[in-house]
Amino acid sequence: MRWLSKERWRPRLATVVVVILILVMALPLVGLFFFRLYENQLIRQTEGELIAQGAVVAAVYAQEVRAAGIPQEKLGSPISADPARDNNYPYDPIEPRLDLASDDVMPTRPAALPATADPAFAAIGARLDGILDETQKTTLAGFRLLDPRGVVIAGGDEVGQSLGDVEEVRTALSGAYASALRLRIPDQPPPPLYSVSRGTRVRVFVALPVELDGRVAGVVYLSRTPNNIVKHLYGERGKVTLAAIAILGGTLLIALVFIRTVSRPIYALIERTKRIAAGDREAIRPLAHHGTREMAALSAAFLDMAQKLQARSDSIQTFATHVSHELKSPLTAIQGAAELLRDSGGAMDEAERKRFSNNIVTDAGRLNLLVRRLLDLARAENLEPSGESTTLHAALASLPIDTRLEARLEGGGDIRLGISAENLGIVLANLIDNSARHGARQVAIHASADGERASVQIGDDGDGISAANRARIFEPFFTTRRETGGTGMGLGIVLALLKAHDGTIRLVDSERGTRFEIDLPALI
């Protein structure tokens, strides 16, 4: 049992299950904080809201520019044609495109530079500035309205300064929508709990070009800090609590199902194994609960193996008892005769000494015969099928002629049987010899095939087998002719050889003599 001390540590099944369940419960948190799924959704939501607000401001601003009659040469860059937009005309949707997981977070927005706005655009900005301020109070978004050169004409305290060098503004001035994630400038320290969220440190910037007659009339530049994930979850605490309860309940349900269908049957099978190993025959019975089809199959296979091992153990025990009994009788006789010859041989006459010597030789011969038959039985029981096949014609031709009786093949001699000629010859030789020793004069053999199986009938005209002995003829060492040298192992060898070739033998009723029926695989 040295291997027990060297066995590597392995976790218990319950430990593995607990770890798996913890991982299952942690998956939502992993999605929230590691993959930023929820934060990214909040950023996309913020960008979509800024686009919607900017589109309204852009439409109002374009109307003001058109009403002011500003000449086209004062407008900005021409906007190139977009085939996708032309196909959707008059609709021009802008989808949020920021991704916290893949987009780089840019530095804080550069400061505005001194500049001078065109008076015509400045007048429009002055009229819209109050509207933007009132809108900001509700939306919490920062609004900057820029002229075609990127100069702020409305919104905040940067009026009259240029934002044209800001990357997303520069893109919008060329006629394309642009958005960016930038580090925010916090106006107060964030609460410690919020520090787990990356989204609290960024601000979403959106630059929307204002189109008028195919040219850029200005840019609506908006920004806002997205909602914090922890703050948002706190605001949805009722739903979050229900979700947590659902996750916990689902995890417990998984644990219950796993314990009932896997863990409990495994531990029950382990306990049953220990009882069987301790010799408890009552433990060889199906489990009360299998859980799954695979566990039921495993349990059935294990119990079948246990039953076969138990039967094998009983057979070995019975066989050992028979062997010891069979060997003990001649050994006792040999020992007694030898002791008599040793102690009283000088006082015996020649006839007595010869009689005791003959007894020793006879019993020694019986011992030798028993040993040979035991070896034959052991070979038969451990025989592996060779895959060979033969016919009754070939097997009978290989047997020596028995002058005591006539063996007649009545039909089916050409059917190929799934057994080698040598082993089939041993089977037939034992059966024919038994018939001859029980007074038979004729043995009739007939074979027939039905699909992949063949039936071989072997009957004789001998004395037959009494009703009291019919159930015992395949028991090892059972014989009715022990006085004439019978060992009672011939039919045991026949049975073992046939089992090794997926065959069977049974005694069938007969009006006269003895009749056996052998079932073997047939090769078509």
CSV table of N, CA and C in Angstrom, one decimal, residues 294-420:
chain,number,residue,atom,x,y,z
A,294,GLU,N,-26.1,8.7,-16.6
A,294,GLU,CA,-24.7,8.2,-16.5
A,294,GLU,C,-24.4,7.6,-15.2
A,295,MET,N,-24.9,8.3,-14.1
A,295,MET,CA,-24.6,7.7,-12.8
A,295,MET,C,-25.4,6.4,-12.6
A,296,ALA,N,-26.6,6.3,-13.2
A,296,ALA,CA,-27.3,5.0,-13.1
A,296,ALA,C,-26.5,3.9,-13.8
A,297,ALA,N,-25.9,4.3,-15.0
A,297,ALA,CA,-25.2,3.3,-15.8
A,297,ALA,C,-23.9,2.9,-15.0
A,298,LEU,N,-23.2,3.9,-14.4
A,298,LEU,CA,-22.0,3.6,-13.6
A,298,LEU,C,-22.4,2.7,-12.4
A,299,SER,N,-23.5,3.0,-11.7
A,299,SER,CA,-23.8,2.2,-10.6
A,299,SER,C,-24.2,0.8,-11.0
A,300,ALA,N,-24.9,0.7,-12.1
A,300,ALA,CA,-25.3,-0.7,-12.6
A,300,ALA,C,-24.0,-1.5,-13.0
A,301,ALA,N,-23.1,-0.8,-13.7
A,301,ALA,CA,-21.9,-1.5,-14.0
A,301,ALA,C,-21.1,-1.9,-12.8
A,302,PHE,N,-21.0,-1.0,-11.8
A,302,PHE,CA,-20.3,-1.3,-10.6
A,302,PHE,C,-20.9,-2.5,-9.9
A,303,LEU,N,-22.2,-2.5,-9.7
A,303,LEU,CA,-22.9,-3.5,-9.0
A,303,LEU,C,-22.8,-4.9,-9.7
A,304,ASP,N,-22.9,-4.8,-11.1
A,304,ASP,CA,-22.7,-6.0,-11.9
A,304,ASP,C,-21.3,-6.6,-11.7
A,305,MET,N,-20.3,-5.7,-11.6
A,305,MET,CA,-18.9,-6.1,-11.4
A,305,MET,C,-18.8,-6.7,-10.0
A,306,ALA,N,-19.4,-6.1,-9.0
A,306,ALA,CA,-19.4,-6.6,-7.6
A,306,ALA,C,-20.1,-8.0,-7.5
A,307,GLN,N,-21.2,-8.1,-8.2
A,307,GLN,CA,-21.9,-9.4,-8.2
A,307,GLN,C,-21.0,-10.5,-8.8
A,308,LYS,N,-20.4,-10.1,-10.0
A,308,LYS,CA,-19.5,-11.1,-10.6
A,308,LYS,C,-18.3,-11.5,-9.8
A,309,LEU,N,-17.7,-10.5,-9.1
A,309,LEU,CA,-16.6,-10.7,-8.3
A,309,LEU,C,-17.0,-11.6,-7.1
A,310,GLN,N,-18.2,-11.3,-6.5
A,310,GLN,CA,-18.7,-12.1,-5.4
A,310,GLN,C,-18.9,-13.5,-5.8
A,311,ALA,N,-19.6,-13.6,-7.0
A,311,ALA,CA,-19.8,-15.0,-7.5
A,311,ALA,C,-18.5,-15.7,-7.8
A,312,ARG,N,-17.5,-14.9,-8.3
A,312,ARG,CA,-16.2,-15.5,-8.6
A,312,ARG,C,-15.6,-16.0,-7.3
A,313,SER,N,-15.7,-15.1,-6.3
A,313,SER,CA,-15.1,-15.5,-5.0
A,313,SER,C,-15.8,-16.7,-4.4
A,314,ASP,N,-17.1,-16.8,-4.5
A,314,ASP,CA,-17.8,-18.0,-4.0
A,314,ASP,C,-17.4,-19.2,-4.8
A,315,SER,N,-17.2,-19.0,-6.1
A,315,SER,CA,-16.8,-20.1,-7.0
A,315,SER,C,-15.5,-20.6,-6.6
A,316,ILE,N,-14.6,-19.7,-6.4
A,316,ILE,CA,-13.2,-20.0,-6.0
A,316,ILE,C,-13.2,-20.8,-4.7
A,317,GLN,N,-14.0,-20.2,-3.7
A,317,GLN,CA,-14.0,-20.9,-2.4
A,317,GLN,C,-14.6,-22.3,-2.5
A,318,THR,N,-15.7,-22.4,-3.3
A,318,THR,CA,-16.3,-23.8,-3.5
A,318,THR,C,-15.3,-24.7,-4.2
A,319,PHE,N,-14.6,-24.1,-5.2
A,319,PHE,CA,-13.7,-24.9,-6.0
A,319,PHE,C,-12.5,-25.4,-5.1
A,320,ALA,N,-12.0,-24.4,-4.3
A,320,ALA,CA,-10.9,-24.8,-3.4
A,320,ALA,C,-11.3,-25.9,-2.5
A,321,THR,N,-12.6,-25.8,-2.0
A,321,THR,CA,-13.1,-26.9,-1.1
A,321,THR,C,-13.1,-28.2,-1.8
A,322,HIS,N,-13.6,-28.2,-3.0
A,322,HIS,CA,-13.7,-29.5,-3.8
A,322,HIS,C,-12.3,-30.0,-4.1
A,323,VAL,N,-11.4,-29.1,-4.5
A,323,VAL,CA,-10.0,-29.5,-4.8
A,323,VAL,C,-9.4,-30.2,-3.6
A,324,SER,N,-9.5,-29.5,-2.5
A,324,SER,CA,-8.9,-30.0,-1.2
A,324,SER,C,-9.5,-31.4,-0.9
A,325,HIS,N,-10.8,-31.5,-1.1
A,325,HIS,CA,-11.4,-32.8,-0.8
A,325,HIS,C,-11.0,-33.9,-1.8
A,326,GLU,N,-10.9,-33.5,-3.1
A,326,GLU,CA,-10.5,-34.5,-4.1
A,326,GLU,C,-9.0,-34.9,-3.9
A,327,LEU,N,-8.2,-34.0,-3.5
A,327,LEU,CA,-6.8,-34.3,-3.4
A,327,LEU,C,-6.5,-35.0,-2.0
A,328,LYS,N,-7.4,-34.7,-1.0
A,328,LYS,CA,-7.1,-35.3,0.3
A,328,LYS,C,-7.3,-36.8,0.3
A,329,SER,N,-8.3,-37.3,-0.4
A,329,SER,CA,-8.6,-38.7,-0.4
A,329,SER,C,-7.5,-39.5,-0.9
A,330,PRO,N,-6.9,-39.3,-2.1
A,330,PRO,CA,-5.8,-40.1,-2.5
A,330,PRO,C,-4.5,-39.9,-1.7
A,331,LEU,N,-4.3,-38.6,-1.2
A,331,LEU,CA,-3.2,-38.4,-0.4
A,331,LEU,C,-3.2,-39.1,0.9
A,332,THR,N,-4.4,-39.2,1.5
A,332,THR,CA,-4.6,-39.9,2.8
A,332,THR,C,-4.3,-41.4,2.5
A,333,ALA,N,-4.9,-41.9,1.4
A,333,ALA,CA,-4.7,-43.3,1.1
A,333,ALA,C,-3.2,-43.6,0.9
A,334,ILE,N,-2.5,-42.7,0.1
A,334,ILE,CA,-1.1,-42.9,-0.1
A,334,ILE,C,-0.3,-42.9,1.2
A,335,GLN,N,-0.6,-41.9,2.0
A,335,GLN,CA,0.1,-41.8,3.3
A,335,GLN,C,-0.1,-43.0,4.2
A,336,GLY,N,-1.4,-43.5,4.2
A,336,GLY,CA,-1.7,-44.7,5.1
A,336,GLY,C,-0.9,-45.9,4.6
A,337,ALA,N,-1.0,-46.1,3.2
A,337,ALA,CA,-0.3,-47.3,2.7
A,337,ALA,C,1.2,-47.2,2.9
A,338,ALA,N,1.8,-46.0,2.7
A,338,ALA,CA,3.2,-45.9,2.9
A,338,ALA,C,3.6,-46.1,4.4
A,339,GLU,N,2.8,-45.6,5.3
A,339,GLU,CA,3.1,-45.8,6.7
A,339,GLU,C,3.0,-47.3,7.1
A,340,LEU,N,2.0,-48.0,6.5
A,340,LEU,CA,1.9,-49.4,6.8
A,340,LEU,C,3.1,-50.2,6.3
A,341,LEU,N,3.5,-49.8,5.0
A,341,LEU,CA,4.7,-50.5,4.5
A,341,LEU,C,6.0,-50.2,5.3
A,342,ARG,N,6.0,-48.9,5.8
A,342,ARG,CA,7.2,-48.6,6.6
A,342,ARG,C,7.2,-49.3,7.9
A,343,ASP,N,6.1,-49.4,8.6
A,343,ASP,CA,6.1,-49.9,9.9
A,343,ASP,C,5.9,-51.4,10.0
A,344,SER,N,5.2,-51.9,9.0
A,344,SER,CA,4.9,-53.4,9.1
A,344,SER,C,5.2,-54.1,7.8
A,345,GLY,N,6.0,-53.5,7.0
A,345,GLY,CA,6.3,-54.1,5.7
A,345,GLY,C,7.1,-55.4,5.8
A,346,GLY,N,7.9,-55.5,6.9
A,346,GLY,CA,8.7,-56.7,7.0
A,346,GLY,C,7.9,-57.9,7.4
A,347,ALA,N,6.8,-57.6,8.1
A,347,ALA,CA,5.9,-58.7,8.5
A,347,ALA,C,4.9,-59.1,7.5
A,348,MET,N,4.8,-58.4,6.4
A,348,MET,CA,3.8,-58.7,5.4
A,348,MET,C,4.3,-59.7,4.4
A,349,ASP,N,3.4,-60.5,3.9
A,349,ASP,CA,3.8,-61.4,2.8
A,349,ASP,C,3.9,-60.6,1.5
A,350,GLU,N,4.3,-61.2,0.4
A,350,GLU,CA,4.6,-60.5,-0.9
A,350,GLU,C,3.3,-60.0,-1.4
A,351,ALA,N,2.2,-60.7,-1.3
A,351,ALA,CA,0.9,-60.3,-1.8
A,351,ALA,C,0.4,-59.0,-1.2
A,352,GLU,N,0.5,-58.9,0.2
A,352,GLU,CA,0.1,-57.7,0.9
A,352,GLU,C,0.9,-56.5,0.5
A,353,ARG,N,2.2,-56.7,0.4
A,353,ARG,CA,3.1,-55.6,0.0
A,353,ARG,C,2.8,-55.1,-1.4
A,354,LYS,N,2.5,-56.1,-2.2
A,354,LYS,CA,2.2,-55.7,-3.6
A,354,LYS,C,0.8,-54.9,-3.7
A,355,ARG,N,-0.1,-55.4,-2.8
A,355,ARG,CA,-1.4,-54.7,-2.8
A,355,ARG,C,-1.3,-53.3,-2.3
A,356,PHE,N,-0.6,-53.1,-1.3
A,356,PHE,CA,-0.4,-51.7,-0.8
A,356,PHE,C,0.4,-50.8,-1.8
A,357,SER,N,1.4,-51.4,-2.4
A,357,SER,CA,2.2,-50.7,-3.4
A,357,SER,C,1.3,-50.3,-4.6
A,358,ASN,N,0.4,-51.2,-5.0
A,358,ASN,CA,-0.5,-50.9,-6.1
A,358,ASN,C,-1.4,-49.8,-5.7
A,359,ASN,N,-1.9,-49.8,-4.5
A,359,ASN,CA,-2.8,-48.7,-4.0
A,359,ASN,C,-2.1,-47.3,-4.1
A,360,ILE,N,-0.8,-47.3,-3.7
A,360,ILE,CA,0.0,-46.1,-3.8
A,360,ILE,C,0.1,-45.6,-5.2
A,361,VAL,N,0.4,-46.6,-6.1
A,361,VAL,CA,0.6,-46.2,-7.6
A,361,VAL,C,-0.8,-45.7,-8.1
A,362,THR,N,-1.9,-46.4,-7.8
A,362,THR,CA,-3.2,-46.0,-8.3
A,362,THR,C,-3.6,-44.6,-7.8
A,363,ASP,N,-3.4,-44.4,-6.5
A,363,ASP,CA,-3.8,-43.1,-6.0
A,363,ASP,C,-2.9,-42.0,-6.5
A,364,ALA,N,-1.6,-42.3,-6.7
A,364,ALA,CA,-0.7,-41.3,-7.3
A,364,ALA,C,-1.1,-41.0,-8.7
A,365,GLY,N,-1.5,-42.0,-9.4
A,365,GLY,CA,-2.0,-41.8,-10.8
A,365,GLY,C,-3.2,-40.9,-10.8
A,366,ARG,N,-4.1,-41.1,-9.8
A,366,ARG,CA,-5.3,-40.3,-9.8
A,366,ARG,C,-4.9,-38.8,-9.4
A,367,LEU,N,-4.0,-38.6,-8.5
A,367,LEU,CA,-3.5,-37.3,-8.3
A,367,LEU,C,-3.0,-36.6,-9.5
A,368,ASN,N,-2.2,-37.4,-10.3
A,368,ASN,CA,-1.6,-36.9,-11.5
A,368,ASN,C,-2.7,-36.5,-12.5
A,369,LEU,N,-3.7,-37.3,-12.6
A,369,LEU,CA,-4.8,-37.0,-13.5
A,369,LEU,C,-5.6,-35.8,-13.0
A,370,LEU,N,-5.8,-35.7,-11.7
A,370,LEU,CA,-6.5,-34.5,-11.2
A,370,LEU,C,-5.8,-33.2,-11.5
A,371,VAL,N,-4.5,-33.3,-11.3
A,371,VAL,CA,-3.6,-32.1,-11.6
A,371,VAL,C,-3.7,-31.7,-13.1
A,372,ARG,N,-3.6,-32.7,-14.0
A,372,ARG,CA,-3.7,-32.4,-15.4
A,372,ARG,C,-5.1,-31.8,-15.7
A,373,ARG,N,-6.1,-32.4,-15.2
A,373,ARG,CA,-7.5,-31.8,-15.5
A,373,ARG,C,-7.7,-30.4,-14.9
A,374,LEU,N,-7.0,-30.2,-13.7
A,374,LEU,CA,-7.1,-28.8,-13.2
A,374,LEU,C,-6.4,-27.8,-14.1
A,375,LEU,N,-5.2,-28.2,-14.6
A,375,LEU,CA,-4.5,-27.4,-15.6
A,375,LEU,C,-5.3,-27.1,-16.8
A,376,ASP,N,-6.0,-28.2,-17.3
A,376,ASP,CA,-6.9,-28.0,-18.5
A,376,ASP,C,-8.0,-27.1,-18.2
A,377,LEU,N,-8.6,-27.2,-17.0
A,377,LEU,CA,-9.7,-26.3,-16.7
A,377,LEU,C,-9.2,-24.8,-16.6
A,378,ALA,N,-8.0,-24.6,-16.0
A,378,ALA,CA,-7.5,-23.3,-15.8
A,378,ALA,C,-7.2,-22.7,-17.2
A,379,ARG,N,-6.6,-23.5,-18.1
A,379,ARG,CA,-6.4,-22.9,-19.5
A,379,ARG,C,-7.7,-22.6,-20.1
A,380,ALA,N,-8.7,-23.4,-20.0
A,380,ALA,CA,-10.0,-23.1,-20.6
A,380,ALA,C,-10.7,-21.9,-20.1
A,381,GLU,N,-10.6,-21.7,-18.7
A,381,GLU,CA,-11.2,-20.5,-18.1
A,381,GLU,C,-10.5,-19.2,-18.5
A,382,ASN,N,-9.2,-19.3,-18.8
A,382,ASN,CA,-8.4,-18.1,-19.1
A,382,ASN,C,-8.1,-18.0,-20.6
A,383,LEU,N,-8.9,-18.7,-21.4
A,383,LEU,CA,-8.6,-18.7,-22.8
A,383,LEU,C,-9.2,-17.5,-23.5
A,384,GLU,N,-8.4,-16.9,-24.4
A,384,GLU,CA,-8.8,-15.7,-25.1
A,384,GLU,C,-9.2,-16.2,-26.5
A,385,PRO,N,-10.4,-15.7,-27.0
A,385,PRO,CA,-10.8,-16.2,-28.4
A,385,PRO,C,-9.8,-15.8,-29.4
A,386,SER,N,-9.5,-16.8,-30.3
A,386,SER,CA,-8.4,-16.6,-31.3
A,386,SER,C,-9.0,-16.0,-32.6
A,387,GLY,N,-10.3,-15.9,-32.7
A,387,GLY,CA,-10.9,-15.4,-33.9
A,387,GLY,C,-11.0,-16.5,-35.0
A,388,GLU,N,-10.5,-17.7,-34.7
A,388,GLU,CA,-10.6,-18.8,-35.8
A,388,GLU,C,-12.0,-19.3,-35.8
A,389,SER,N,-12.2,-20.1,-36.9
A,389,SER,CA,-13.5,-20.7,-37.1
A,389,SER,C,-13.3,-22.1,-37.7
A,390,THR,N,-14.3,-23.0,-37.5
A,390,THR,CA,-14.1,-24.4,-38.1
A,390,THR,C,-15.5,-24.9,-38.3
A,391,THR,N,-15.6,-26.2,-38.8
A,391,THR,CA,-16.8,-26.8,-39.0
A,391,THR,C,-16.9,-28.1,-38.3
A,392,LEU,N,-18.0,-28.7,-38.1
A,392,LEU,CA,-18.1,-30.0,-37.4
A,392,LEU,C,-17.3,-31.1,-38.2
A,393,HIS,N,-17.4,-31.0,-39.5
A,393,HIS,CA,-16.6,-32.0,-40.3
A,393,HIS,C,-15.2,-32.0,-40.0
A,394,ALA,N,-14.6,-30.8,-39.9
A,394,ALA,CA,-13.1,-30.6,-39.6
A,394,ALA,C,-12.8,-31.1,-38.2
A,395,ALA,N,-13.7,-30.7,-37.3
A,395,ALA,CA,-13.4,-31.0,-35.9
A,395,ALA,C,-13.5,-32.5,-35.6
A,396,LEU,N,-14.5,-33.2,-36.2
A,396,LEU,CA,-14.6,-34.6,-36.0
A,396,LEU,C,-13.5,-35.4,-36.7
A,397,ALA,N,-13.0,-34.9,-37.8
A,397,ALA,CA,-12.0,-35.6,-38.6
A,397,ALA,C,-10.7,-35.6,-37.8
A,398,SER,N,-10.5,-34.6,-36.9
A,398,SER,CA,-9.2,-34.5,-36.1
A,398,SER,C,-9.3,-35.4,-34.9
A,399,LEU,N,-10.4,-36.0,-34.5
A,399,LEU,CA,-10.5,-36.8,-33.4
A,399,LEU,C,-10.1,-38.2,-33.7
A,400,PRO,N,-9.4,-38.9,-32.7
A,400,PRO,CA,-9.1,-40.3,-32.9
A,400,PRO,C,-10.4,-41.1,-32.9
A,401,ILE,N,-10.3,-42.2,-33.6
A,401,ILE,CA,-11.5,-43.1,-33.7
A,401,ILE,C,-11.7,-43.8,-32.4
A,402,ASP,N,-12.9,-43.7,-31.9
A,402,ASP,CA,-13.3,-44.4,-30.6
A,402,ASP,C,-14.0,-45.7,-31.0
A,403,THR,N,-13.4,-46.8,-30.7
A,403,THR,CA,-14.0,-48.1,-31.1
A,403,THR,C,-15.2,-48.5,-30.2
A,404,ARG,N,-15.4,-47.7,-29.2
A,404,ARG,CA,-16.5,-48.1,-28.2
A,404,ARG,C,-17.8,-47.7,-28.8
A,405,LEU,N,-17.9,-46.7,-29.7
A,405,LEU,CA,-19.2,-46.3,-30.2
A,405,LEU,C,-19.1,-45.7,-31.6
A,406,GLU,N,-20.2,-45.4,-32.2
A,406,GLU,CA,-20.2,-44.8,-33.5
A,406,GLU,C,-20.7,-43.3,-33.4
A,407,ALA,N,-19.9,-42.4,-33.9
A,407,ALA,CA,-20.2,-40.9,-33.9
A,407,ALA,C,-20.7,-40.6,-35.3
A,408,ARG,N,-22.0,-40.2,-35.4
A,408,ARG,CA,-22.6,-39.9,-36.7
A,408,ARG,C,-23.0,-38.5,-36.8
A,409,LEU,N,-22.6,-37.8,-37.9
A,409,LEU,CA,-22.9,-36.4,-38.2
A,409,LEU,C,-24.2,-36.4,-39.1
A,410,GLU,N,-25.3,-36.0,-38.6
A,410,GLU,CA,-26.6,-36.1,-39.4
A,410,GLU,C,-26.9,-34.8,-40.2
A,411,GLY,N,-26.2,-33.7,-40.0
A,411,GLY,CA,-26.5,-32.5,-40.8
A,411,GLY,C,-25.8,-31.3,-40.2
A,412,GLY,N,-25.6,-30.3,-41.1
A,412,GLY,CA,-25.0,-29.0,-40.7
A,412,GLY,C,-23.5,-29.1,-40.5
A,413,GLY,N,-22.9,-30.1,-41.1
A,413,GLY,CA,-21.4,-30.3,-41.0
A,413,GLY,C,-20.6,-29.2,-41.6
A,414,ASP,N,-21.2,-28.4,-42.5
A,414,ASP,CA,-20.4,-27.4,-43.2
A,414,ASP,C,-20.7,-26.0,-42.6
A,415,ILE,N,-21.5,-25.9,-41.6
A,415,ILE,CA,-21.7,-24.6,-41.0
A,415,ILE,C,-20.4,-24.1,-40.2
A,416,ARG,N,-20.0,-22.9,-40.5
A,416,ARG,CA,-18.8,-22.4,-39.9
A,416,ARG,C,-19.1,-21.9,-38.5
A,417,LEU,N,-18.4,-22.4,-37.5
A,417,LEU,CA,-18.7,-22.0,-36.1
A,417,LEU,C,-17.5,-21.2,-35.6
A,418,GLY,N,-17.9,-20.2,-34.7
A,418,GLY,CA,-16.8,-19.2,-34.2
A,418,GLY,C,-16.0,-19.8,-33.1
A,419,ILE,N,-15.3,-20.9,-33.4
A,419,ILE,CA,-14.4,-21.6,-32.4
A,419,ILE,C,-13.3,-22.3,-33.2
A,420,SER,N,-12.2,-22.4,-32.6
A,420,SER,CA,-11.1,-23.1,-33.4
A,420,SER,C,-11.3,-24.6,-33.4
